């Protein structure tokens, strides 16, 4: 979902060849990404606060790392798998049980405000409504002085991204994918994504793979990685993996709940919901 900066300095979707993205060591897939990537996600090797004795704490979700090995043996995880990534948005390094040794539930001491609606969502809602209403990313109408593309670019400029490439703005299908991607990235972990893909009716497309949830296996290139103190210096080979315990299965009927059949049978003018 997160754009990558191409050789020309412009940010592109990672499925665009101009982004230069590839999931391998030589292409440095996690460098020069949309800044929101680093705001929202913790990568293996990232520094994340420190222990009570002052030692640096690192994210060790790479293969062979302490967290990775712990996940393999922790019965409470119920055979779950690491995606290789962890949530960072709304979290902060001081919120960990290793910093406060005598307070194993210290994260409950920290709170954050949940925002009902914020300016970014207004721009995103505006862009979607205007584009879907008039079919153009560059059109304006009475009462709507900026185009859908300009609304998206306002968001992108705020965080240091380049404007959407002109060829994406000019192509309705590409622009629709772009504003949906912007919405997923900007509102990540804010309880929008599920309702968006349901509203767009793309559930069965989004989860069409047998194992639709993917991860990246980070394998350190340093054979002695266990003895390296500064984990942020580690380099990796990468492999996309299926997160097999996380199965998502949807068909068109799952956009609705079924009506109680006895109510349908009792009322001549009541139709059962589609596909049930």
JSON list of N, CA, C and O in Angstrom, two decimals, residues 198-248:
[
{"chain": "A", "resi": 198, "resn": "UNK", "atom": "N", "xyz": [-15.91, -3.17, 2.44]},
{"chain": "A", "resi": 198, "resn": "UNK", "atom": "CA", "xyz": [-17.29, -3.67, 2.41]},
{"chain": "A", "resi": 198, "resn": "UNK", "atom": "C", "xyz": [-18.16, -2.69, 1.62]},
{"chain": "A", "resi": 198, "resn": "UNK", "atom": "O", "xyz": [-19.01, -3.10, 0.82]},
{"chain": "A", "resi": 199, "resn": "UNK", "atom": "N", "xyz": [-17.97, -1.41, 1.86]},
{"chain": "A", "resi": 199, "resn": "UNK", "atom": "CA", "xyz": [-18.74, -0.38, 1.15]},
{"chain": "A", "resi": 199, "resn": "UNK", "atom": "C", "xyz": [-18.45, -0.40, -0.35]},
{"chain": "A", "resi": 199, "resn": "UNK", "atom": "O", "xyz": [-19.35, -0.21, -1.18]},
{"chain": "A", "resi": 200, "resn": "UNK", "atom": "N", "xyz": [-17.18, -0.64, -0.71]},
{"chain": "A", "resi": 200, "resn": "UNK", "atom": "CA", "xyz": [-16.81, -0.70, -2.11]},
{"chain": "A", "resi": 200, "resn": "UNK", "atom": "C", "xyz": [-17.18, -2.04, -2.75]},
{"chain": "A", "resi": 200, "resn": "UNK", "atom": "O", "xyz": [-17.02, -2.21, -3.96]},
{"chain": "A", "resi": 201, "resn": "UNK", "atom": "N", "xyz": [-17.59, -2.97, -1.93]},
{"chain": "A", "resi": 201, "resn": "UNK", "atom": "CA", "xyz": [-17.96, -4.33, -2.37]},
{"chain": "A", "resi": 201, "resn": "UNK", "atom": "C", "xyz": [-16.81, -5.00, -3.12]},
{"chain": "A", "resi": 201, "resn": "UNK", "atom": "O", "xyz": [-16.98, -5.53, -4.23]},
{"chain": "A", "resi": 202, "resn": "UNK", "atom": "N", "xyz": [-15.64, -4.99, -2.48]},
{"chain": "A", "resi": 202, "resn": "UNK", "atom": "CA", "xyz": [-14.48, -5.66, -3.04]},
{"chain": "A", "resi": 202, "resn": "UNK", "atom": "C", "xyz": [-13.94, -6.72, -2.08]},
{"chain": "A", "resi": 202, "resn": "UNK", "atom": "O", "xyz": [-12.78, -7.11, -2.16]},
{"chain": "A", "resi": 203, "resn": "UNK", "atom": "N", "xyz": [-14.80, -7.19, -1.18]},
{"chain": "A", "resi": 203, "resn": "UNK", "atom": "CA", "xyz": [-14.36, -8.19, -0.20]},
{"chain": "A", "resi": 203, "resn": "UNK", "atom": "C", "xyz": [-13.86, -9.46, -0.87]},
{"chain": "A", "resi": 203, "resn": "UNK", "atom": "O", "xyz": [-12.77, -9.95, -0.57]},
{"chain": "A", "resi": 204, "resn": "UNK", "atom": "N", "xyz": [-14.67, -10.01, -1.76]},
{"chain": "A", "resi": 204, "resn": "UNK", "atom": "CA", "xyz": [-14.29, -11.29, -2.37]},
{"chain": "A", "resi": 204, "resn": "UNK", "atom": "C", "xyz": [-13.07, -11.14, -3.27]},
{"chain": "A", "resi": 204, "resn": "UNK", "atom": "O", "xyz": [-12.30, -12.08, -3.45]},
{"chain": "A", "resi": 205, "resn": "UNK", "atom": "N", "xyz": [-12.85, -9.94, -3.82]},
{"chain": "A", "resi": 205, "resn": "UNK", "atom": "CA", "xyz": [-11.65, -9.68, -4.62]},
{"chain": "A", "resi": 205, "resn": "UNK", "atom": "C", "xyz": [-10.43, -9.53, -3.71]},
{"chain": "A", "resi": 205, "resn": "UNK", "atom": "O", "xyz": [-9.36, -10.08, -3.99]},
{"chain": "A", "resi": 206, "resn": "UNK", "atom": "N", "xyz": [-10.59, -8.78, -2.62]},
{"chain": "A", "resi": 206, "resn": "UNK", "atom": "CA", "xyz": [-9.48, -8.53, -1.71]},
{"chain": "A", "resi": 206, "resn": "UNK", "atom": "C", "xyz": [-8.97, -9.81, -1.07]},
{"chain": "A", "resi": 206, "resn": "UNK", "atom": "O", "xyz": [-7.77, -9.99, -0.86]},
{"chain": "A", "resi": 207, "resn": "UNK", "atom": "N", "xyz": [-9.89, -10.73, -0.77]},
{"chain": "A", "resi": 207, "resn": "UNK", "atom": "CA", "xyz": [-9.52, -11.96, -0.07]},
{"chain": "A", "resi": 207, "resn": "UNK", "atom": "C", "xyz": [-9.66, -13.19, -0.96]},
{"chain": "A", "resi": 207, "resn": "UNK", "atom": "O", "xyz": [-10.00, -14.28, -0.49]},
{"chain": "A", "resi": 208, "resn": "UNK", "atom": "N", "xyz": [-9.36, -13.04, -2.25]},
{"chain": "A", "resi": 208, "resn": "UNK", "atom": "CA", "xyz": [-9.58, -14.14, -3.18]},
{"chain": "A", "resi": 208, "resn": "UNK", "atom": "C", "xyz": [-8.56, -15.27, -3.05]},
{"chain": "A", "resi": 208, "resn": "UNK", "atom": "O", "xyz": [-8.84, -16.42, -3.39]},
{"chain": "A", "resi": 209, "resn": "UNK", "atom": "N", "xyz": [-7.34, -14.96, -2.55]},
{"chain": "A", "resi": 209, "resn": "UNK", "atom": "CA", "xyz": [-6.34, -16.01, -2.39]},
{"chain": "A", "resi": 209, "resn": "UNK", "atom": "C", "xyz": [-6.72, -16.96, -1.27]},
{"chain": "A", "resi": 209, "resn": "UNK", "atom": "O", "xyz": [-7.42, -16.58, -0.33]},
{"chain": "A", "resi": 210, "resn": "UNK", "atom": "N", "xyz": [-6.22, -18.18, -1.36]},
{"chain": "A", "resi": 210, "resn": "UNK", "atom": "CA", "xyz": [-6.46, -19.14, -0.27]},
{"chain": "A", "resi": 210, "resn": "UNK", "atom": "C", "xyz": [-5.94, -18.59, 1.05]},
{"chain": "A", "resi": 210, "resn": "UNK", "atom": "O", "xyz": [-6.58, -18.71, 2.09]},
{"chain": "A", "resi": 211, "resn": "UNK", "atom": "N", "xyz": [-4.76, -17.98, 0.99]},
{"chain": "A", "resi": 211, "resn": "UNK", "atom": "CA", "xyz": [-4.17, -17.33, 2.16]},
{"chain": "A", "resi": 211, "resn": "UNK", "atom": "C", "xyz": [-3.93, -15.86, 1.81]},
{"chain": "A", "resi": 211, "resn": "UNK", "atom": "O", "xyz": [-2.83, -15.49, 1.39]},
{"chain": "A", "resi": 212, "resn": "UNK", "atom": "N", "xyz": [-4.92, -15.02, 1.97]},
{"chain": "A", "resi": 212, "resn": "UNK", "atom": "CA", "xyz": [-4.80, -13.64, 1.50]},
{"chain": "A", "resi": 212, "resn": "UNK", "atom": "C", "xyz": [-3.90, -12.76, 2.36]},
{"chain": "A", "resi": 212, "resn": "UNK", "atom": "O", "xyz": [-3.43, -11.73, 1.89]},
{"chain": "A", "resi": 213, "resn": "UNK", "atom": "N", "xyz": [-3.69, -13.13, 3.61]},
{"chain": "A", "resi": 213, "resn": "UNK", "atom": "CA", "xyz": [-2.83, -12.32, 4.48]},
{"chain": "A", "resi": 213, "resn": "UNK", "atom": "C", "xyz": [-1.38, -12.73, 4.25]},
{"chain": "A", "resi": 213, "resn": "UNK", "atom": "O", "xyz": [-1.03, -13.91, 4.38]},
{"chain": "A", "resi": 214, "resn": "UNK", "atom": "N", "xyz": [-0.57, -11.77, 3.89]},
{"chain": "A", "resi": 214, "resn": "UNK", "atom": "CA", "xyz": [0.82, -12.05, 3.54]},
{"chain": "A", "resi": 214, "resn": "UNK", "atom": "C", "xyz": [1.78, -11.45, 4.56]},
{"chain": "A", "resi": 214, "resn": "UNK", "atom": "O", "xyz": [1.44, -10.53, 5.30]},
{"chain": "A", "resi": 215, "resn": "UNK", "atom": "N", "xyz": [2.98, -11.96, 4.56]},
{"chain": "A", "resi": 215, "resn": "UNK", "atom": "CA", "xyz": [4.03, -11.41, 5.39]},
{"chain": "A", "resi": 215, "resn": "UNK", "atom": "C", "xyz": [5.35, -11.45, 4.65]},
{"chain": "A", "resi": 215, "resn": "UNK", "atom": "O", "xyz": [5.42, -11.93, 3.52]},
{"chain": "A", "resi": 216, "resn": "UNK", "atom": "N", "xyz": [6.38, -10.92, 5.29]},
{"chain": "A", "resi": 216, "resn": "UNK", "atom": "CA", "xyz": [7.72, -10.97, 4.72]},
{"chain": "A", "resi": 216, "resn": "UNK", "atom": "C", "xyz": [8.63, -11.65, 5.74]},
{"chain": "A", "resi": 216, "resn": "UNK", "atom": "O", "xyz": [8.67, -11.24, 6.91]},
{"chain": "A", "resi": 217, "resn": "UNK", "atom": "N", "xyz": [9.33, -12.68, 5.30]},
{"chain": "A", "resi": 217, "resn": "UNK", "atom": "CA", "xyz": [10.30, -13.34, 6.16]},
{"chain": "A", "resi": 217, "resn": "UNK", "atom": "C", "xyz": [11.63, -12.62, 6.00]},
{"chain": "A", "resi": 217, "resn": "UNK", "atom": "O", "xyz": [12.19, -12.55, 4.91]},
{"chain": "A", "resi": 218, "resn": "UNK", "atom": "N", "xyz": [12.10, -12.03, 7.09]},
{"chain": "A", "resi": 218, "resn": "UNK", "atom": "CA", "xyz": [13.38, -11.31, 7.10]},
{"chain": "A", "resi": 218, "resn": "UNK", "atom": "C", "xyz": [14.44, -12.28, 7.62]},
{"chain": "A", "resi": 218, "resn": "UNK", "atom": "O", "xyz": [14.41, -12.68, 8.78]},
{"chain": "A", "resi": 219, "resn": "UNK", "atom": "N", "xyz": [15.39, -12.66, 6.76]},
{"chain": "A", "resi": 219, "resn": "UNK", "atom": "CA", "xyz": [16.46, -13.57, 7.15]},
{"chain": "A", "resi": 219, "resn": "UNK", "atom": "C", "xyz": [17.77, -12.81, 7.18]},
{"chain": "A", "resi": 219, "resn": "UNK", "atom": "O", "xyz": [18.23, -12.32, 6.14]},
{"chain": "A", "resi": 220, "resn": "UNK", "atom": "N", "xyz": [18.39, -12.65, 8.36]},
{"chain": "A", "resi": 220, "resn": "UNK", "atom": "CA", "xyz": [19.65, -11.89, 8.44]},
{"chain": "A", "resi": 220, "resn": "UNK", "atom": "C", "xyz": [20.72, -12.49, 7.53]},
{"chain": "A", "resi": 220, "resn": "UNK", "atom": "O", "xyz": [20.89, -13.70, 7.44]},
{"chain": "A", "resi": 221, "resn": "UNK", "atom": "N", "xyz": [21.44, -11.62, 6.86]},
{"chain": "A", "resi": 221, "resn": "UNK", "atom": "CA", "xyz": [22.54, -12.05, 6.00]},
{"chain": "A", "resi": 221, "resn": "UNK", "atom": "C", "xyz": [23.80, -12.31, 6.82]},
{"chain": "A", "resi": 221, "resn": "UNK", "atom": "O", "xyz": [24.74, -12.94, 6.33]},
{"chain": "A", "resi": 222, "resn": "UNK", "atom": "N", "xyz": [23.82, -11.81, 8.06]},
{"chain": "A", "resi": 222, "resn": "UNK", "atom": "CA", "xyz": [24.97, -12.01, 8.95]},
{"chain": "A", "resi": 222, "resn": "UNK", "atom": "C", "xyz": [24.77, -13.31, 9.73]},
{"chain": "A", "resi": 222, "resn": "UNK", "atom": "O", "xyz": [23.84, -13.44, 10.54]},
{"chain": "A", "resi": 223, "resn": "UNK", "atom": "N", "xyz": [25.63, -14.29, 9.53]},
{"chain": "A", "resi": 223, "resn": "UNK", "atom": "CA", "xyz": [25.49, -15.57, 10.20]},
{"chain": "A", "resi": 223, "resn": "UNK", "atom": "C", "xyz": [25.66, -15.47, 11.71]},
{"chain": "A", "resi": 223, "resn": "UNK", "atom": "O", "xyz": [25.16, -16.29, 12.46]},
{"chain": "A", "resi": 224, "resn": "UNK", "atom": "N", "xyz": [26.35, -14.44, 12.15]},
{"chain": "A", "resi": 224, "resn": "UNK", "atom": "CA", "xyz": [26.59, -14.24, 13.59]},
{"chain": "A", "resi": 224, "resn": "UNK", "atom": "C", "xyz": [25.64, -13.20, 14.18]},
{"chain": "A", "resi": 224, "resn": "UNK", "atom": "O", "xyz": [25.98, -12.52, 15.16]},
{"chain": "A", "resi": 225, "resn": "UNK", "atom": "N", "xyz": [24.44, -13.07, 13.61]},
{"chain": "A", "resi": 225, "resn": "UNK", "atom": "CA", "xyz": [23.54, -11.98, 14.02]},
{"chain": "A", "resi": 225, "resn": "UNK", "atom": "C", "xyz": [23.20, -12.04, 15.51]},
{"chain": "A", "resi": 225, "resn": "UNK", "atom": "O", "xyz": [22.93, -11.04, 16.14]},
{"chain": "A", "resi": 226, "resn": "UNK", "atom": "N", "xyz": [23.24, -13.25, 16.09]},
{"chain": "A", "resi": 226, "resn": "UNK", "atom": "CA", "xyz": [22.92, -13.37, 17.51]},
{"chain": "A", "resi": 226, "resn": "UNK", "atom": "C", "xyz": [23.90, -12.67, 18.42]},
{"chain": "A", "resi": 226, "resn": "UNK", "atom": "O", "xyz": [23.55, -12.25, 19.53]},
{"chain": "A", "resi": 227, "resn": "UNK", "atom": "N", "xyz": [25.14, -12.54, 17.97]},
{"chain": "A", "resi": 227, "resn": "UNK", "atom": "CA", "xyz": [26.17, -11.91, 18.80]},
{"chain": "A", "resi": 227, "resn": "UNK", "atom": "C", "xyz": [26.38, -10.43, 18.47]},
{"chain": "A", "resi": 227, "resn": "UNK", "atom": "O", "xyz": [27.19, -9.76, 19.12]},
{"chain": "A", "resi": 228, "resn": "UNK", "atom": "N", "xyz": [25.65, -9.92, 17.47]},
{"chain": "A", "resi": 228, "resn": "UNK", "atom": "CA", "xyz": [25.77, -8.52, 17.11]},
{"chain": "A", "resi": 228, "resn": "UNK", "atom": "C", "xyz": [24.89, -7.69, 18.04]},
{"chain": "A", "resi": 228, "resn": "UNK", "atom": "O", "xyz": [23.68, -7.91, 18.12]},
{"chain": "A", "resi": 229, "resn": "UNK", "atom": "N", "xyz": [25.48, -6.77, 18.74]},
{"chain": "A", "resi": 229, "resn": "UNK", "atom": "CA", "xyz": [24.75, -5.98, 19.73]},
{"chain": "A", "resi": 229, "resn": "UNK", "atom": "C", "xyz": [23.78, -5.01, 19.08]},
{"chain": "A", "resi": 229, "resn": "UNK", "atom": "O", "xyz": [22.61, -4.92, 19.48]},
{"chain": "A", "resi": 230, "resn": "UNK", "atom": "N", "xyz": [24.23, -4.27, 18.11]},
{"chain": "A", "resi": 230, "resn": "UNK", "atom": "CA", "xyz": [23.39, -3.27, 17.45]},
{"chain": "A", "resi": 230, "resn": "UNK", "atom": "C", "xyz": [22.60, -3.94, 16.33]},
{"chain": "A", "resi": 230, "resn": "UNK", "atom": "O", "xyz": [23.08, -4.06, 15.19]},
{"chain": "A", "resi": 231, "resn": "UNK", "atom": "N", "xyz": [21.37, -4.36, 16.63]},
{"chain": "A", "resi": 231, "resn": "UNK", "atom": "CA", "xyz": [20.55, -5.07, 15.65]},
{"chain": "A", "resi": 231, "resn": "UNK", "atom": "C", "xyz": [20.10, -4.19, 14.50]},
{"chain": "A", "resi": 231, "resn": "UNK", "atom": "O", "xyz": [19.69, -4.69, 13.45]},
{"chain": "A", "resi": 232, "resn": "UNK", "atom": "N", "xyz": [20.19, -2.87, 14.68]},
{"chain": "A", "resi": 232, "resn": "UNK", "atom": "CA", "xyz": [19.77, -1.97, 13.59]},
{"chain": "A", "resi": 232, "resn": "UNK", "atom": "C", "xyz": [20.72, -2.02, 12.41]},
{"chain": "A", "resi": 232, "resn": "UNK", "atom": "O", "xyz": [20.40, -1.51, 11.33]},
{"chain": "A", "resi": 233, "resn": "UNK", "atom": "N", "xyz": [21.90, -2.63, 12.59]},
{"chain": "A", "resi": 233, "resn": "UNK", "atom": "CA", "xyz": [22.87, -2.73, 11.50]},
{"chain": "A", "resi": 233, "resn": "UNK", "atom": "C", "xyz": [22.67, -3.98, 10.65]},
{"chain": "A", "resi": 233, "resn": "UNK", "atom": "O", "xyz": [23.36, -4.15, 9.64]},
{"chain": "A", "resi": 234, "resn": "UNK", "atom": "N", "xyz": [21.76, -4.86, 11.05]},
{"chain": "A", "resi": 234, "resn": "UNK", "atom": "CA", "xyz": [21.57, -6.11, 10.32]},
{"chain": "A", "resi": 234, "resn": "UNK", "atom": "C", "xyz": [21.00, -5.83, 8.92]},
{"chain": "A", "resi": 234, "resn": "UNK", "atom": "O", "xyz": [20.25, -4.88, 8.71]},
{"chain": "A", "resi": 235, "resn": "UNK", "atom": "N", "xyz": [21.38, -6.67, 7.99]},
{"chain": "A", "resi": 235, "resn": "UNK", "atom": "CA", "xyz": [20.83, -6.63, 6.64]},
{"chain": "A", "resi": 235, "resn": "UNK", "atom": "C", "xyz": [20.10, -7.95, 6.38]},
{"chain": "A", "resi": 235, "resn": "UNK", "atom": "O", "xyz": [20.37, -8.96, 7.04]},
{"chain": "A", "resi": 236, "resn": "UNK", "atom": "N", "xyz": [19.21, -7.95, 5.41]},
{"chain": "A", "resi": 236, "resn": "UNK", "atom": "CA", "xyz": [18.32, -9.11, 5.27]},
{"chain": "A", "resi": 236, "resn": "UNK", "atom": "C", "xyz": [18.13, -9.54, 3.82]},
{"chain": "A", "resi": 236, "resn": "UNK", "atom": "O", "xyz": [18.21, -8.73, 2.89]},
{"chain": "A", "resi": 237, "resn": "UNK", "atom": "N", "xyz": [17.86, -10.83, 3.68]},
{"chain": "A", "resi": 237, "resn": "UNK", "atom": "CA", "xyz": [17.22, -11.34, 2.49]},
{"chain": "A", "resi": 237, "resn": "UNK", "atom": "C", "xyz": [15.73, -11.45, 2.81]},
{"chain": "A", "resi": 237, "resn": "UNK", "atom": "O", "xyz": [15.35, -11.67, 3.97]},
{"chain": "A", "resi": 238, "resn": "UNK", "atom": "N", "xyz": [14.88, -11.30, 1.79]},
{"chain": "A", "resi": 238, "resn": "UNK", "atom": "CA", "xyz": [13.45, -11.23, 2.02]},
{"chain": "A", "resi": 238, "resn": "UNK", "atom": "C", "xyz": [12.71, -12.29, 1.21]},
{"chain": "A", "resi": 238, "resn": "UNK", "atom": "O", "xyz": [13.13, -12.67, 0.11]},
{"chain": "A", "resi": 239, "resn": "UNK", "atom": "N", "xyz": [11.62, -12.73, 1.79]},
{"chain": "A", "resi": 239, "resn": "UNK", "atom": "CA", "xyz": [10.76, -13.70, 1.10]},
{"chain": "A", "resi": 239, "resn": "UNK", "atom": "C", "xyz": [9.32, -13.43, 1.49]},
{"chain": "A", "resi": 239, "resn": "UNK", "atom": "O", "xyz": [9.01, -13.32, 2.68]},
{"chain": "A", "resi": 240, "resn": "UNK", "atom": "N", "xyz": [8.44, -13.30, 0.50]},
{"chain": "A", "resi": 240, "resn": "UNK", "atom": "CA", "xyz": [7.02, -13.16, 0.83]},
{"chain": "A", "resi": 240, "resn": "UNK", "atom": "C", "xyz": [6.47, -14.50, 1.28]},
{"chain": "A", "resi": 240, "resn": "UNK", "atom": "O", "xyz": [6.76, -15.54, 0.66]},
{"chain": "A", "resi": 241, "resn": "UNK", "atom": "N", "xyz": [5.70, -14.50, 2.36]},
{"chain": "A", "resi": 241, "resn": "UNK", "atom": "CA", "xyz": [5.15, -15.74, 2.90]},
{"chain": "A", "resi": 241, "resn": "UNK", "atom": "C", "xyz": [3.64, -15.61, 3.07]},
{"chain": "A", "resi": 241, "resn": "UNK", "atom": "O", "xyz": [3.10, -14.52, 3.23]},
{"chain": "A", "resi": 242, "resn": "UNK", "atom": "N", "xyz": [2.97, -16.76, 3.02]},
{"chain": "A", "resi": 242, "resn": "UNK", "atom": "CA", "xyz": [1.54, -16.82, 3.34]},
{"chain": "A", "resi": 242, "resn": "UNK", "atom": "C", "xyz": [1.38, -16.98, 4.84]},
{"chain": "A", "resi": 242, "resn": "UNK", "atom": "O", "xyz": [2.04, -17.80, 5.47]},
{"chain": "A", "resi": 243, "resn": "UNK", "atom": "N", "xyz": [0.50, -16.18, 5.43]},
{"chain": "A", "resi": 243, "resn": "UNK", "atom": "CA", "xyz": [0.19, -16.33, 6.85]},
{"chain": "A", "resi": 243, "resn": "UNK", "atom": "C", "xyz": [-0.97, -17.33, 6.93]},
{"chain": "A", "resi": 243, "resn": "UNK", "atom": "O", "xyz": [-2.15, -16.97, 6.91]},
{"chain": "A", "resi": 244, "resn": "UNK", "atom": "N", "xyz": [-0.61, -18.59, 7.00]},
{"chain": "A", "resi": 244, "resn": "UNK", "atom": "CA", "xyz": [-1.59, -19.67, 6.80]},
{"chain": "A", "resi": 244, "resn": "UNK", "atom": "C", "xyz": [-2.66, -19.78, 7.88]},
{"chain": "A", "resi": 244, "resn": "UNK", "atom": "O", "xyz": [-3.78, -20.23, 7.58]},
{"chain": "A", "resi": 245, "resn": "UNK", "atom": "N", "xyz": [-2.41, -19.42, 9.15]},
{"chain": "A", "resi": 245, "resn": "UNK", "atom": "CA", "xyz": [-3.52, -19.51, 10.11]},
{"chain": "A", "resi": 245, "resn": "UNK", "atom": "C", "xyz": [-4.60, -18.45, 9.91]},
{"chain": "A", "resi": 245, "resn": "UNK", "atom": "O", "xyz": [-5.69, -18.56, 10.44]},
{"chain": "A", "resi": 246, "resn": "UNK", "atom": "N", "xyz": [-4.27, -17.41, 9.12]},
{"chain": "A", "resi": 246, "resn": "UNK", "atom": "CA", "xyz": [-5.20, -16.29, 8.95]},
{"chain": "A", "resi": 246, "resn": "UNK", "atom": "C", "xyz": [-5.98, -16.47, 7.65]},
{"chain": "A", "resi": 246, "resn": "UNK", "atom": "O", "xyz": [-5.59, -16.00, 6.60]},
{"chain": "A", "resi": 247, "resn": "UNK", "atom": "N", "xyz": [-7.10, -17.18, 7.74]},
{"chain": "A", "resi": 247, "resn": "UNK", "atom": "CA", "xyz": [-7.92, -17.47, 6.56]},
{"chain": "A", "resi": 247, "resn": "UNK", "atom": "C", "xyz": [-9.07, -16.46, 6.50]},
{"chain": "A", "resi": 247, "resn": "UNK", "atom": "O", "xyz": [-9.70, -16.16, 7.50]},
{"chain": "A", "resi": 248, "resn": "UNK", "atom": "N", "xyz": [-9.32, -15.91, 5.33]},
{"chain": "A", "resi": 248, "resn": "UNK", "atom": "CA", "xyz": [-10.45, -15.01, 5.11]},
{"chain": "A", "resi": 248, "resn": "UNK", "atom": "C", "xyz": [-11.24, -15.56, 3.93]},
{"chain": "A", "resi": 248, "resn": "UNK", "atom": "O", "xyz": [-10.71, -15.73, 2.84]}
]
